[in-house]
Each structure stands twice: as C-alpha cells, then as structure tokens.
Short mmCIF file of C-alpha atoms in Angstrom, two decimals:
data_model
loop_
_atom_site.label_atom_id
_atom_site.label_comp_id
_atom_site.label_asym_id
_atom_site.label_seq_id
_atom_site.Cartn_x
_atom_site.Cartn_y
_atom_site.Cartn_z
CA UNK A 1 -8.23 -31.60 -19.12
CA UNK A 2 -12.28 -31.67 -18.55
CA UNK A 3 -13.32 -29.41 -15.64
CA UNK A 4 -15.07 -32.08 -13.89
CA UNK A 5 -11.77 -33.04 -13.32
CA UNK A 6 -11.36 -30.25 -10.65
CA UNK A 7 -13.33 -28.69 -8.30
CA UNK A 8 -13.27 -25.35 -10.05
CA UNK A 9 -10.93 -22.34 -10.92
CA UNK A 10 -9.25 -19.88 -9.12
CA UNK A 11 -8.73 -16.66 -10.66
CA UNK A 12 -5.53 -14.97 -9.50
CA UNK A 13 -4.44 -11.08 -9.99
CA UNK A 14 -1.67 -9.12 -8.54
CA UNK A 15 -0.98 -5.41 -9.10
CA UNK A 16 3.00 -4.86 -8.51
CA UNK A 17 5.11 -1.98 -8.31
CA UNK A 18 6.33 -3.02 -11.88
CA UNK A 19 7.30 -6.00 -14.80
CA UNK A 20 10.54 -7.49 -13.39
CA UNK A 21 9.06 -10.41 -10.95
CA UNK A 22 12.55 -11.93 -10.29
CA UNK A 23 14.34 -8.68 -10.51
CA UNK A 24 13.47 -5.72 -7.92
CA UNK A 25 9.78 -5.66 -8.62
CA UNK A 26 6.95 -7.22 -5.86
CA UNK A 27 3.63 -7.60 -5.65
CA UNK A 28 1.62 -4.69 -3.76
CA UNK A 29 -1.61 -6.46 -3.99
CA UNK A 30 -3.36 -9.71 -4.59
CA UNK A 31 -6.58 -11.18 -4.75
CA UNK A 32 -8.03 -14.83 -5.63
CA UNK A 33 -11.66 -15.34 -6.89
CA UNK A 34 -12.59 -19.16 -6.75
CA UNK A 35 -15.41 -20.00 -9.15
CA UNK A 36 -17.37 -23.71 -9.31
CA UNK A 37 -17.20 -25.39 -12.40
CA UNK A 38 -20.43 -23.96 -13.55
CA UNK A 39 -19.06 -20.35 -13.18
CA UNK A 40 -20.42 -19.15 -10.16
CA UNK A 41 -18.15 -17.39 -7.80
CA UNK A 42 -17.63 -19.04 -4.58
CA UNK A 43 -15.28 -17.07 -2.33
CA UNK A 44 -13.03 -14.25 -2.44
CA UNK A 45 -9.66 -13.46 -1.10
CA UNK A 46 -8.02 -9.45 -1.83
CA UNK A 47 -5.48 -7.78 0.64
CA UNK A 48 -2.87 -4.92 -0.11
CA UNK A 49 0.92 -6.27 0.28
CA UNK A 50 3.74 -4.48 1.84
CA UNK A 51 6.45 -4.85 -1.05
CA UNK A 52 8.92 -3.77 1.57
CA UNK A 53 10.16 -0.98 -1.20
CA UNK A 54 8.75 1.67 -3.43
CA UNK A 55 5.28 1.54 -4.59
CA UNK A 56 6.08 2.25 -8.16
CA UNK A 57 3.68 3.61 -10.48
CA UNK A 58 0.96 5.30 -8.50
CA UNK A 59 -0.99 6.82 -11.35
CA UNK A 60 -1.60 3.02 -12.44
CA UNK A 61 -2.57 1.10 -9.26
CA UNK A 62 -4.09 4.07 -7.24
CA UNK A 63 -2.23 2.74 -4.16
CA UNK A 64 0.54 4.98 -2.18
CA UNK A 65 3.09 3.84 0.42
CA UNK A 66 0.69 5.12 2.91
CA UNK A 67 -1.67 2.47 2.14
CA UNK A 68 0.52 -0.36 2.41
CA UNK A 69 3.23 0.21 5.08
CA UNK A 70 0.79 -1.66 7.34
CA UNK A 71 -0.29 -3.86 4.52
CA UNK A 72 1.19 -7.70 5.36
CA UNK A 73 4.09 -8.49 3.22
CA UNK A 74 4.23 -11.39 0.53
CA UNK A 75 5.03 -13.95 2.93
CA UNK A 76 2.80 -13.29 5.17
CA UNK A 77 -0.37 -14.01 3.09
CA UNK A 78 1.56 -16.46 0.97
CA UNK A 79 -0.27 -18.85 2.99
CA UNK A 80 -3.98 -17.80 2.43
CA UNK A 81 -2.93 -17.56 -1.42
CA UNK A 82 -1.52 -20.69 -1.65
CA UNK A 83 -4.45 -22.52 -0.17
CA UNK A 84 -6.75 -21.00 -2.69
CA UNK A 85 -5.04 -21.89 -5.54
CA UNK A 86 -4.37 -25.73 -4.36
CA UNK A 87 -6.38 -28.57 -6.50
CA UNK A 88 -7.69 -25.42 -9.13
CA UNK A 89 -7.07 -24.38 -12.60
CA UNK A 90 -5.05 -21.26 -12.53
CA UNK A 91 -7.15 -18.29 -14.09
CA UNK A 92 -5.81 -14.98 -15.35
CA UNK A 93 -6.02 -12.15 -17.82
CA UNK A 94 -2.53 -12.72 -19.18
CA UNK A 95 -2.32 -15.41 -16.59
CA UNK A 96 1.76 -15.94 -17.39
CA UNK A 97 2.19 -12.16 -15.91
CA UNK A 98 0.25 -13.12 -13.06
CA UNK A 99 2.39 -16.79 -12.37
CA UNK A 100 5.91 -14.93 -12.90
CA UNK A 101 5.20 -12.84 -9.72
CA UNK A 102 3.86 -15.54 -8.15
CA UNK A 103 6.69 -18.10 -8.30
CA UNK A 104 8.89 -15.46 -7.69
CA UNK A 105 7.16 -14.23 -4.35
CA UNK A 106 7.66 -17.83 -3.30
CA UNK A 107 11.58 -18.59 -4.13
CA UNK A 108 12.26 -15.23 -1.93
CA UNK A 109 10.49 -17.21 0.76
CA UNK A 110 11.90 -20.75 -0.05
CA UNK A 111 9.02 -22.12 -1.05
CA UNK A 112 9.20 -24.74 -4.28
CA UNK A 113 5.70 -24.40 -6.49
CA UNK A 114 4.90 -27.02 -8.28
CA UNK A 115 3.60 -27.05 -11.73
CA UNK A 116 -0.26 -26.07 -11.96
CA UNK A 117 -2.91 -25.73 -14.59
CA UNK A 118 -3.45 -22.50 -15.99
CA UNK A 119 -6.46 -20.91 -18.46
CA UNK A 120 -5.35 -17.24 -19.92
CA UNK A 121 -8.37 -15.70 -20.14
CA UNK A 122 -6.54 -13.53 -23.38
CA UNK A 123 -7.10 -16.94 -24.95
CA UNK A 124 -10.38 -17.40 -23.91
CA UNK A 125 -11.27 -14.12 -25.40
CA UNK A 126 -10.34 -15.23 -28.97
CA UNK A 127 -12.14 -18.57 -28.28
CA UNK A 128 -15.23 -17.03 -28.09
CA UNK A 129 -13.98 -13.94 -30.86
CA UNK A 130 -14.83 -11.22 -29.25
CA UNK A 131 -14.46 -8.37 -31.06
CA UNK A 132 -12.64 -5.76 -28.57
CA UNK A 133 -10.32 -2.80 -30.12
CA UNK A 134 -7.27 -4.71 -27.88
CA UNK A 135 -6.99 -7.83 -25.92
CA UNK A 136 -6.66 -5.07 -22.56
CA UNK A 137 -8.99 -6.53 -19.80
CA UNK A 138 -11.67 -3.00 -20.10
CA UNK A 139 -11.53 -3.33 -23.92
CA UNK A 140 -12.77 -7.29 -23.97
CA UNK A 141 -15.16 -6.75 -21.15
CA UNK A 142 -16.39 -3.79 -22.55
CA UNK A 143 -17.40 -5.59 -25.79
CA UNK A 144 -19.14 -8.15 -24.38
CA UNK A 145 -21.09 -6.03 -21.47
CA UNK A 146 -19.25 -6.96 -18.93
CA UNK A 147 -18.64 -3.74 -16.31
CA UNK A 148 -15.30 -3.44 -14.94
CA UNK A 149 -15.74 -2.27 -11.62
CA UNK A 150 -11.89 -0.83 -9.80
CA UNK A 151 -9.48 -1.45 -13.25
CA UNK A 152 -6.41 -2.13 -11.71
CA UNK A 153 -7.28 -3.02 -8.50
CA UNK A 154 -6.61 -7.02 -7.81
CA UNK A 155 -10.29 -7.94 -6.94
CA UNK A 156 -12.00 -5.65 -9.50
CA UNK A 157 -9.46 -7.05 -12.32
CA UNK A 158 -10.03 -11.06 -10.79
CA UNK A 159 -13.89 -10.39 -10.49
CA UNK A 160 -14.31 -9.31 -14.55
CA UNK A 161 -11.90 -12.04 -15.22
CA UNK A 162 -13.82 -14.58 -13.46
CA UNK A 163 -17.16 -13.00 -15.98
CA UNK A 164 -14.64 -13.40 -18.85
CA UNK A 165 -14.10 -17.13 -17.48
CA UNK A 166 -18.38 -18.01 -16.67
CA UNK A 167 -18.89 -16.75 -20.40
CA UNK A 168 -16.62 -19.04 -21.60
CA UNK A 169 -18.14 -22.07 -19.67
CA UNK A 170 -21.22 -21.06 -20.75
CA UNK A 171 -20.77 -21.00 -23.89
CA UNK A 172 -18.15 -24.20 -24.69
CA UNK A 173 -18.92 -26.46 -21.77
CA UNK A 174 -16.31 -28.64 -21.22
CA UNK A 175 -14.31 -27.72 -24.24
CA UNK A 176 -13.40 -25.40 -22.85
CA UNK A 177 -10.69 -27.34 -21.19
CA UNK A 178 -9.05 -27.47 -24.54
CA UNK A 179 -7.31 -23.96 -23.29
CA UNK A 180 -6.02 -25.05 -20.30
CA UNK A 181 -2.22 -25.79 -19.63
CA UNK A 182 -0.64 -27.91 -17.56
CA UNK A 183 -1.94 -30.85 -15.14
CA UNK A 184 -1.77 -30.78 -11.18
CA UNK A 185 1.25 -32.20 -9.30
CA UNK A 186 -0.25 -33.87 -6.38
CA UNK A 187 2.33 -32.37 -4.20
CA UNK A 188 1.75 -28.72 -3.04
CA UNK A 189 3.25 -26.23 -0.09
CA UNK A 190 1.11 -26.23 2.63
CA UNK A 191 1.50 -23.31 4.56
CA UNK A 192 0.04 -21.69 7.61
CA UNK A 193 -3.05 -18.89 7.48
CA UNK A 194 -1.32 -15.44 9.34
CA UNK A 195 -5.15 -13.98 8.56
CA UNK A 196 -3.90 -10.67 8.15
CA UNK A 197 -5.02 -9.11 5.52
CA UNK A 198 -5.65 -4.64 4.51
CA UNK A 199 -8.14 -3.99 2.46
CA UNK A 200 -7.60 -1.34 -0.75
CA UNK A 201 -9.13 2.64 0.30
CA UNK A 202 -12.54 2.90 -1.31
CA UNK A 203 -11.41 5.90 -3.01
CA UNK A 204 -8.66 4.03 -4.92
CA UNK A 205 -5.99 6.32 -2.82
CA UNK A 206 -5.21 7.33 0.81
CA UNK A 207 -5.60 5.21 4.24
CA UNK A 208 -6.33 1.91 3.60
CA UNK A 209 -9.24 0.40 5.51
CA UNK A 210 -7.92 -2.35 7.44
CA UNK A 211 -9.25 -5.08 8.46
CA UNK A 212 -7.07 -5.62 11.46
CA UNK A 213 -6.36 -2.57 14.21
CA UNK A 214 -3.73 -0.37 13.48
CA UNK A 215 -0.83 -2.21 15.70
CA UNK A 216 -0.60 1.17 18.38
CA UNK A 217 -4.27 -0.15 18.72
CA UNK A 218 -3.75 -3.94 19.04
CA UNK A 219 -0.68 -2.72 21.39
CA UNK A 220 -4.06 -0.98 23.83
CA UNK A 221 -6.45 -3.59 23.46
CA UNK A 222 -3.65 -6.38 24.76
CA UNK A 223 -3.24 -4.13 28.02
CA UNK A 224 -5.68 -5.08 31.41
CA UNK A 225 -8.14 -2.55 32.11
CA UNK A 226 -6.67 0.06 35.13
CA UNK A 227 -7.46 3.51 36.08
CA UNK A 228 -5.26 6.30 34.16
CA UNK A 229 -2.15 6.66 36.14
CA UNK A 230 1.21 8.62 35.56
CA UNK A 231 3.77 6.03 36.69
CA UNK A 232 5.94 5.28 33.93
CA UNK A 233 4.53 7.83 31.61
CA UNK A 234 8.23 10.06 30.85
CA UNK A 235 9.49 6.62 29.92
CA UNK A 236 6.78 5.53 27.78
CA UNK A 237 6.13 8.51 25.96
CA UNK A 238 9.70 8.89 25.44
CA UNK A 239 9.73 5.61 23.35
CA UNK A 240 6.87 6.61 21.52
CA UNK A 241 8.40 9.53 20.56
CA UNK A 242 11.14 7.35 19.41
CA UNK A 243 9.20 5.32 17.71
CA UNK A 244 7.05 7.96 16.11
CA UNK A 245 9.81 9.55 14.71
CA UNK A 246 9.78 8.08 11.39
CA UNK A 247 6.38 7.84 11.42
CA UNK A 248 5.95 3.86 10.72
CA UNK A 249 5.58 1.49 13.47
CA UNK A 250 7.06 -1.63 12.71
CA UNK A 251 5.72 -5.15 14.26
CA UNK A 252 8.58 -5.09 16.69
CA UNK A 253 8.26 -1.38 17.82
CA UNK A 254 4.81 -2.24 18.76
CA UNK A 255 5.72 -5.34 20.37
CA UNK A 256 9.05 -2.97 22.29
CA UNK A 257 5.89 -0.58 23.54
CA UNK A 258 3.56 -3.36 24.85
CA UNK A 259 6.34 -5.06 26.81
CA UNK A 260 7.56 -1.43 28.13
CA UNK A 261 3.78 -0.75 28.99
CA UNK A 262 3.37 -3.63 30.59
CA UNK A 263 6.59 -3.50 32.90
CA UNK A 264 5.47 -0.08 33.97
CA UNK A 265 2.06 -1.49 35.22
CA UNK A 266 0.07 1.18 32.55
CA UNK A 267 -3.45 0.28 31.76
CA UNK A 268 -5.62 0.89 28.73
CA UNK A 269 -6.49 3.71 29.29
CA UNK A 270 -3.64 5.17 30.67
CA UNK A 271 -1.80 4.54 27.64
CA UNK A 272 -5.04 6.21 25.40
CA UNK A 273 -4.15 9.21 27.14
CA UNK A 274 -0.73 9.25 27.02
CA UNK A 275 -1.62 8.51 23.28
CA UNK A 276 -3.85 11.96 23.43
CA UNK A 277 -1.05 13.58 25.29
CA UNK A 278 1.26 13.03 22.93
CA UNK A 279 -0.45 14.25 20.09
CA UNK A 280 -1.54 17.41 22.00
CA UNK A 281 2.19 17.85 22.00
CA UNK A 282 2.61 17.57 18.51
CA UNK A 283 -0.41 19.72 17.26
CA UNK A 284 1.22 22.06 19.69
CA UNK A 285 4.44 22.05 18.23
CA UNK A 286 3.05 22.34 14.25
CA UNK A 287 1.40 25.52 15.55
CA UNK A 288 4.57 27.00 17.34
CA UNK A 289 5.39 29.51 14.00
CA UNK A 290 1.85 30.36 13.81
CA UNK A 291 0.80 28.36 10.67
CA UNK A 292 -0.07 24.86 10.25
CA UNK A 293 1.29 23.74 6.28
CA UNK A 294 -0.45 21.50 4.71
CA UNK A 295 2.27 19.41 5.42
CA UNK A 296 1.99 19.82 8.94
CA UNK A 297 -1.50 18.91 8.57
CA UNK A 298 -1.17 15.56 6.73
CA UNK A 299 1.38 14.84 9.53
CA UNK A 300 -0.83 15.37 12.66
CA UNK A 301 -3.60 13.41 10.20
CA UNK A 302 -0.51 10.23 10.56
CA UNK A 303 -0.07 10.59 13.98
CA UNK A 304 -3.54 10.73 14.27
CA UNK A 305 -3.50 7.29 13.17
CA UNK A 306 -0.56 5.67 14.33
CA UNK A 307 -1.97 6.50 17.53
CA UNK A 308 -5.18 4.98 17.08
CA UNK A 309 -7.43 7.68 18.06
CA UNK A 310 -11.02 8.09 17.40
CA UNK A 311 -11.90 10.61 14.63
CA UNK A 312 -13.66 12.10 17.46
CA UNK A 313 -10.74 11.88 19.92
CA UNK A 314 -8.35 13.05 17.06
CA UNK A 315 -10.29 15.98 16.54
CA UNK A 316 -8.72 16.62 13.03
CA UNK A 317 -11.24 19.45 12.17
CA UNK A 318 -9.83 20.84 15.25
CA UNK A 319 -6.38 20.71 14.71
CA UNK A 320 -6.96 22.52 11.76
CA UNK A 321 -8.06 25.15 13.68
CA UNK A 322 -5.62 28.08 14.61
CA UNK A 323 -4.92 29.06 18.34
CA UNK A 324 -5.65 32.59 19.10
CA UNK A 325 -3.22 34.44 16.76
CA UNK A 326 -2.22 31.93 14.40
CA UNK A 327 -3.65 31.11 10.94
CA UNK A 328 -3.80 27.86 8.88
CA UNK A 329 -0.89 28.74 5.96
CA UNK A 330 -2.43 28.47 2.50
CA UNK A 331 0.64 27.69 1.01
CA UNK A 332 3.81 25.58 1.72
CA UNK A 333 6.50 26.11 3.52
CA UNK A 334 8.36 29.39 2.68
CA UNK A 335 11.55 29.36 0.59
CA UNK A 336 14.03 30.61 2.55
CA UNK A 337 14.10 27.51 4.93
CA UNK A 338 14.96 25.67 0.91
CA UNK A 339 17.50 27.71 -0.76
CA UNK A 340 21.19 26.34 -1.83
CA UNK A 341 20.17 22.96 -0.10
CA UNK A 342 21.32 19.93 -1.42
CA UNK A 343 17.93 17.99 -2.35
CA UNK A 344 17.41 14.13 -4.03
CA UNK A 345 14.69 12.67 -5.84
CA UNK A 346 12.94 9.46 -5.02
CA UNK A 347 10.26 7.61 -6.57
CA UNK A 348 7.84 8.13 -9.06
CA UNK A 349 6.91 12.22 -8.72
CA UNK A 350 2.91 12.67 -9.00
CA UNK A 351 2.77 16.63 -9.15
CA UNK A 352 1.23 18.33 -12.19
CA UNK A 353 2.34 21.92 -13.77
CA UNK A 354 0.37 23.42 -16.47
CA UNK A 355 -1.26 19.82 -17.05
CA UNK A 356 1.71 18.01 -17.18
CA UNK A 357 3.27 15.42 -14.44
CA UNK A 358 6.71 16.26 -13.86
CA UNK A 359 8.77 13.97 -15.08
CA UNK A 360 12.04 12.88 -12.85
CA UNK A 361 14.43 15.14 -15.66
CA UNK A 362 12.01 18.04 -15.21
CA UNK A 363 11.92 17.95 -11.40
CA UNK A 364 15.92 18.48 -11.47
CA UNK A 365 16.21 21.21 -13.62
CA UNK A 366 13.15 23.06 -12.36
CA UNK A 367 15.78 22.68 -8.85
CA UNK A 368 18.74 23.35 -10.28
CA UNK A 369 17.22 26.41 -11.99
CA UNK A 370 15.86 27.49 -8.67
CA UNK A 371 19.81 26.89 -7.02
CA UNK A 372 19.26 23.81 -5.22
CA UNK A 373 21.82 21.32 -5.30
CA UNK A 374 20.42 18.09 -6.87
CA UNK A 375 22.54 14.54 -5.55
CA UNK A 376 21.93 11.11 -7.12
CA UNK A 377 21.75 9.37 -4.00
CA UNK A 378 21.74 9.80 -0.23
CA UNK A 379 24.30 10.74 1.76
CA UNK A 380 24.40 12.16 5.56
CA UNK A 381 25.05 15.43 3.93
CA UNK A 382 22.04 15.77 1.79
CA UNK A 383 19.30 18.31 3.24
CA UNK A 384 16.02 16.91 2.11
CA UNK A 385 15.04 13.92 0.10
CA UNK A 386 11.95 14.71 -1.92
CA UNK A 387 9.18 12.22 -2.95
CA UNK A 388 5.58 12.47 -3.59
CA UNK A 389 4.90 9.85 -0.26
CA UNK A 390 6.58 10.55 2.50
CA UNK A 391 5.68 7.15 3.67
CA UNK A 392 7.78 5.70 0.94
CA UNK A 393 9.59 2.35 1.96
CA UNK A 394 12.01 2.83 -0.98
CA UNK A 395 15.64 2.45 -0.19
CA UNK A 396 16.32 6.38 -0.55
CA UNK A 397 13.58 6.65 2.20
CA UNK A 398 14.70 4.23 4.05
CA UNK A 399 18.24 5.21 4.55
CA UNK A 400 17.22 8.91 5.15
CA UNK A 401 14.91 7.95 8.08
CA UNK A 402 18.53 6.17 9.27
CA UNK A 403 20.03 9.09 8.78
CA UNK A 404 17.43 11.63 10.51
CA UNK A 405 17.21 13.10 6.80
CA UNK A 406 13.97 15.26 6.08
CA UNK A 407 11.51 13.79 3.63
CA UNK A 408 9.75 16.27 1.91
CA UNK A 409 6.61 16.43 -0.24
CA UNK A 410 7.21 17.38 -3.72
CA UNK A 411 4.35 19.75 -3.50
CA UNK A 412 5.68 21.43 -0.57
CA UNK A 413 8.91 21.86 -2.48
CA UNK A 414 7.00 23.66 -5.58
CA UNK A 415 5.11 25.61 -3.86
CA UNK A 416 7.53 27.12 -1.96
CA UNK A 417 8.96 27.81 -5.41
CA UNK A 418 6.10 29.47 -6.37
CA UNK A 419 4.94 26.93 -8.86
CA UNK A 420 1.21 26.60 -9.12
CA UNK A 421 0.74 22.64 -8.97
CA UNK A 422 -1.85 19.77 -8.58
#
C-alpha cells in the first residue's frame, strides 16, 4: 500500500490497567498523534480514561484512581478516537497490543470495527536495523537519538513513536509501505464527539489537570447569579453530605444537586458558600481529637476539590494549621482504634519497607503477625478494607462504599504498626 494512498498515519497508544483486553483489563489512557505523509505531526488527541475498576499497576503508568475517577470512560471518547483513526494507517509500537484493547473497548460498547491498516513500528525498527539492546520503545529511541519524553504515558509513548515512524519515511520513502498490513474498509463507525477529555498530572501522579471543571463546579456555573441566601440550605447541604460521603461525585449526583439547587431558588454564590460551609464543617470535625493525620489531611485536600474551591478559598495551608491546642499528628492513626479488626486487601499495594514494595503475601502476614484478621473478600462484617488509593473504583472498593465500610490507606495502617515506610 503506497502512502500517497492515504492522507497520513495515526499513531495510537493506550496505557491499561493490564494485558487481558477482552478479559477484565481496560484502557486508563489514550492518545492519537496524526502525522502527514511526509512525517510531520499534525494534531494530537491524549485524555485519561475512567476504566470503571482498579487502576492496576501504578508503579508502571504513574496514574492513581484519583486521577481518573473524573477521567471520561472508554465510551465516552470512543468517539474523538474513532474519528482520528478513520481513512489512516494504524501506527504503534507493538501496534497488535495497542488494536486488541481497542476492538475490545468497542464490542463492550457495540460498536463493529472494521478492518484497518496497521504499521508496527517494532518492524519498522528492524527495517531500518537499529541497533537497540531490546526492541522496548526507550531502548530503540535511545539508539537512534530520539528522547523519550513521559515513558508510559499515552502521548509521550505516541509522540516517540510517531519519530520512530518520520525516520522511517525519511529514510525508505514509499517503501516503506511494504510494512503495512491490511487495506481500509470503506465503511467505518461514525460516532459523536462528547469533548470531554482529563489531561495526565504533570508530575506523572496525583490530581489530574482537567480540562473540563470539576462537575461540583459545572453544577455552580449552570446556576443564575443571586445574592447568598439561606433558604433551602439544611436540605442542600444535607445531600451534599450524602453525596460527599464516598467522596466521588458521579455525573448523576451532580446532576441530583443542580436540580435540588435549582428547586430551592439558590444562586451561585449561595451554593459557593454553602460549598465553604461545608468544608468548614469538615476541617472542623478532622480537628475534633486534636490532630489532623495525614490521612485527614489528604481528605480535606479531596473535599477541597470536589467542592471546587479556589486554592485560595480552600485555604489548604490553613487547614493544616492546628486550632489553639491541637497539633498536626506526625504519624498515623494510633493502633488501638486497629487491633483484632478484620482487615482486606485491595489492589496493587505501593508502600515500601526497608526498600522493598510489599508485596500482597507480605502485607497479610505482616497483619496477621500484628493480630488482625485478614478476609479474602468483603463482607458487611469486615472493619476496614485497605488499599494504597482510597479513590479506588475496584470492585472491593466499590462494594465497601455500599456497605459504609472504611477504606484505609496502607500507610496509615503501617504506621500505626510502627513500621517505618515510604
């Protein structure tokens, strides 16, 4: 197939919560890099997905469940994907990887791909025998100067794959078509643009910068502009509280607290202080035993943000400030409030001891050996379920918010042990 055939390439990446596309693995971001015919990069598409489970492997992807749970899901940018890839060659760095997840994305959402073109840039690499220590993406860019900039994000990996994919148009022209697969089916799923997208933390890890408002936010800006009243206030604050509780607002909890701000005639900024009131009330509460954990401190950080408050108007430097009398708790919570509870394990663990990241097998017997009581799975009698994210959307955490279980920190949990960890 000769490239002038097409109008260019589209290179694809996805970073997933593991291998098994059509088994109970999902995409937790994607990006597309289109690139002309000559090589040049011509637009660029990257959001975070909500995989509407566990994140899986952390230490790989850099991306926690806190970064995501207001991430779009699959189907919701299947749309913007799709349109990117329609009319191109398919381009990726084991491209088949890359496809798998892709056609599986689209059966869950009945959508029928058609067959598509495809160029692995793994065989473009030993087209132009490049001498690399492994076929990995860093090891083949490395060799030929190419800088990897965010390994294992989806835009960094698509943007040195696209490099990998100029060089080899430079170099062969239009031979080298002779590694593509496949030909286009004129027929292709045309499906409409939601536009949301969330855009990866610059850090790699923590709140992800969004490029839409948080929805508490979008629920404020849809209100008219009236004077701060308190009519209606006791019922709206007790549905945010309801809301609140699990500490994830979902698209219809949002829309539940627009409609019941609206029917009680609140304005914007009414509800922004109502907002502020509410987290008053919960600073104030963290401080009520006279020490704010660190837990308590990433917790008024979510509320913060579910909230949609201003840094300034959040005042997080300030909440970490003790009242008169109280002091900011270097340490966990205390072990007393822990021992003979019945405790389960979720998700991959991130905590370190002595260098080493506990491994799922060395989290339970460090418990048992402590005299927790360690169950396989959750029930309504378990105590706490333990995770490294407490914004997991795993199916342990998801049942345990049902339930009104705890989810606890694993560092929390080790430190109150007495365990120095990182």
């Amino acid at each position: 197939m000769g490239s002038s055939a097409l109008p260019g390439y589209a290179v694809l990446d996805v970073e997933t919560t593991g291998f098994h596309a059509f088994g109970p693995d999902r995409v937790v971001e994607v990006a597309v890099v289109q690139v002309d015919p000559s090589g040049r990069i011509t637009d660029e598409f990257d959001t975070l997905v909500n995989p509407e489970r566990d994140v899986g492997p952390t230490h790989v992807h850099g991306l926690s469940a806190a970064d995501v749970f207001e991430a779009p899901t699959f189907g919701e940018v299947l749309g913007d994907v799709l349109a990117r890839l329609r009319g191109r060659v398919v381009v990726g760095h084991n491209v088949r990887f890359d496809e798998r997840f892709l056609r599986a994305g689209c059966q869950r959402e009945g959508v029928e791909l058609p067959a598509f073109p495809t160029l692995c840039t793994l065989a473009a690499a030993d087209v132009l025998a490049i001498d690399a220590p492994s076929m990995r993406l860093a090891d083949v860019c490395a060799a030929v100067g190419i800088e990897l900039e965010g390994a294992h994000s989806a835009l960094g990996d698509a943007r040195a794959s696209a490099s990998l994919l100029a060089r080899l148009l430079s170099e062969q022209g239009t031979a080298a078509s002779s590694i593509v697969v496949g030909g286009l089916d004129p027929s292709w799923p045309e499906l409409p643009s939601s536009g949301r997208t969330r855009r990866r933390p610059a850090g790699g890890q923590g709140e992800a910068l969004a490029s839409e408002a948080p929805f508490l936010a979008r629920v404020v800006a849809r209100l008219p502009r009236l004077g701060v009243g308190t009519k209606g206030a006791a019922g709206y604050l007790d549905m945010l509280d309801r809301v609140l509780a699990d500490r994830v607002v979902t698209e219809d909890e949002a829309a539940t607290l627009l409609a019941m701000a609206r029917a009680y005639g609140l304005g914007q900024d009414s509800v922004r202080a109502l907002h502020r009131s509410y987290y008053e009330a919960v600073r104030a509460a963290a401080w009520e035993d006279g020490v704010l954990t660190p837990e308590e401190e990433r917790d008024l950080d979510v509320v913060a943000r579910l909230l949609a408050l201003q840094p300034d108007a959040a005042a997080p430097e300030e909440a970490k400030q003790a009242p008169s009398g109280h002091a900011v708790a270097d340490e966990g919570p205390c072990w007393d409030q822990f021992a003979g509870k019945t405790v389960c394990f979720t998700g991959e663990l991130m905590a370190t001891v002595g260098g080493q990241r506990l491994s799922r097998d060395d989290a339970t017997a460090l418990a048992c050996e402590a005299g927790l009581i360690v169950a396989p799975r959750v029930t309504k009698r378990l105590d706490f379920l333990v995770l490294a994210d407490v914004h997991s959307m795993s199916g342990k955490a998801k049942l345990a918010r049902k339930y009104g279980i705890p989810l606890l920190a694993e560092w929390d949990l080790w430190r109150a042990m007495g365990l120095e960890v990182t």
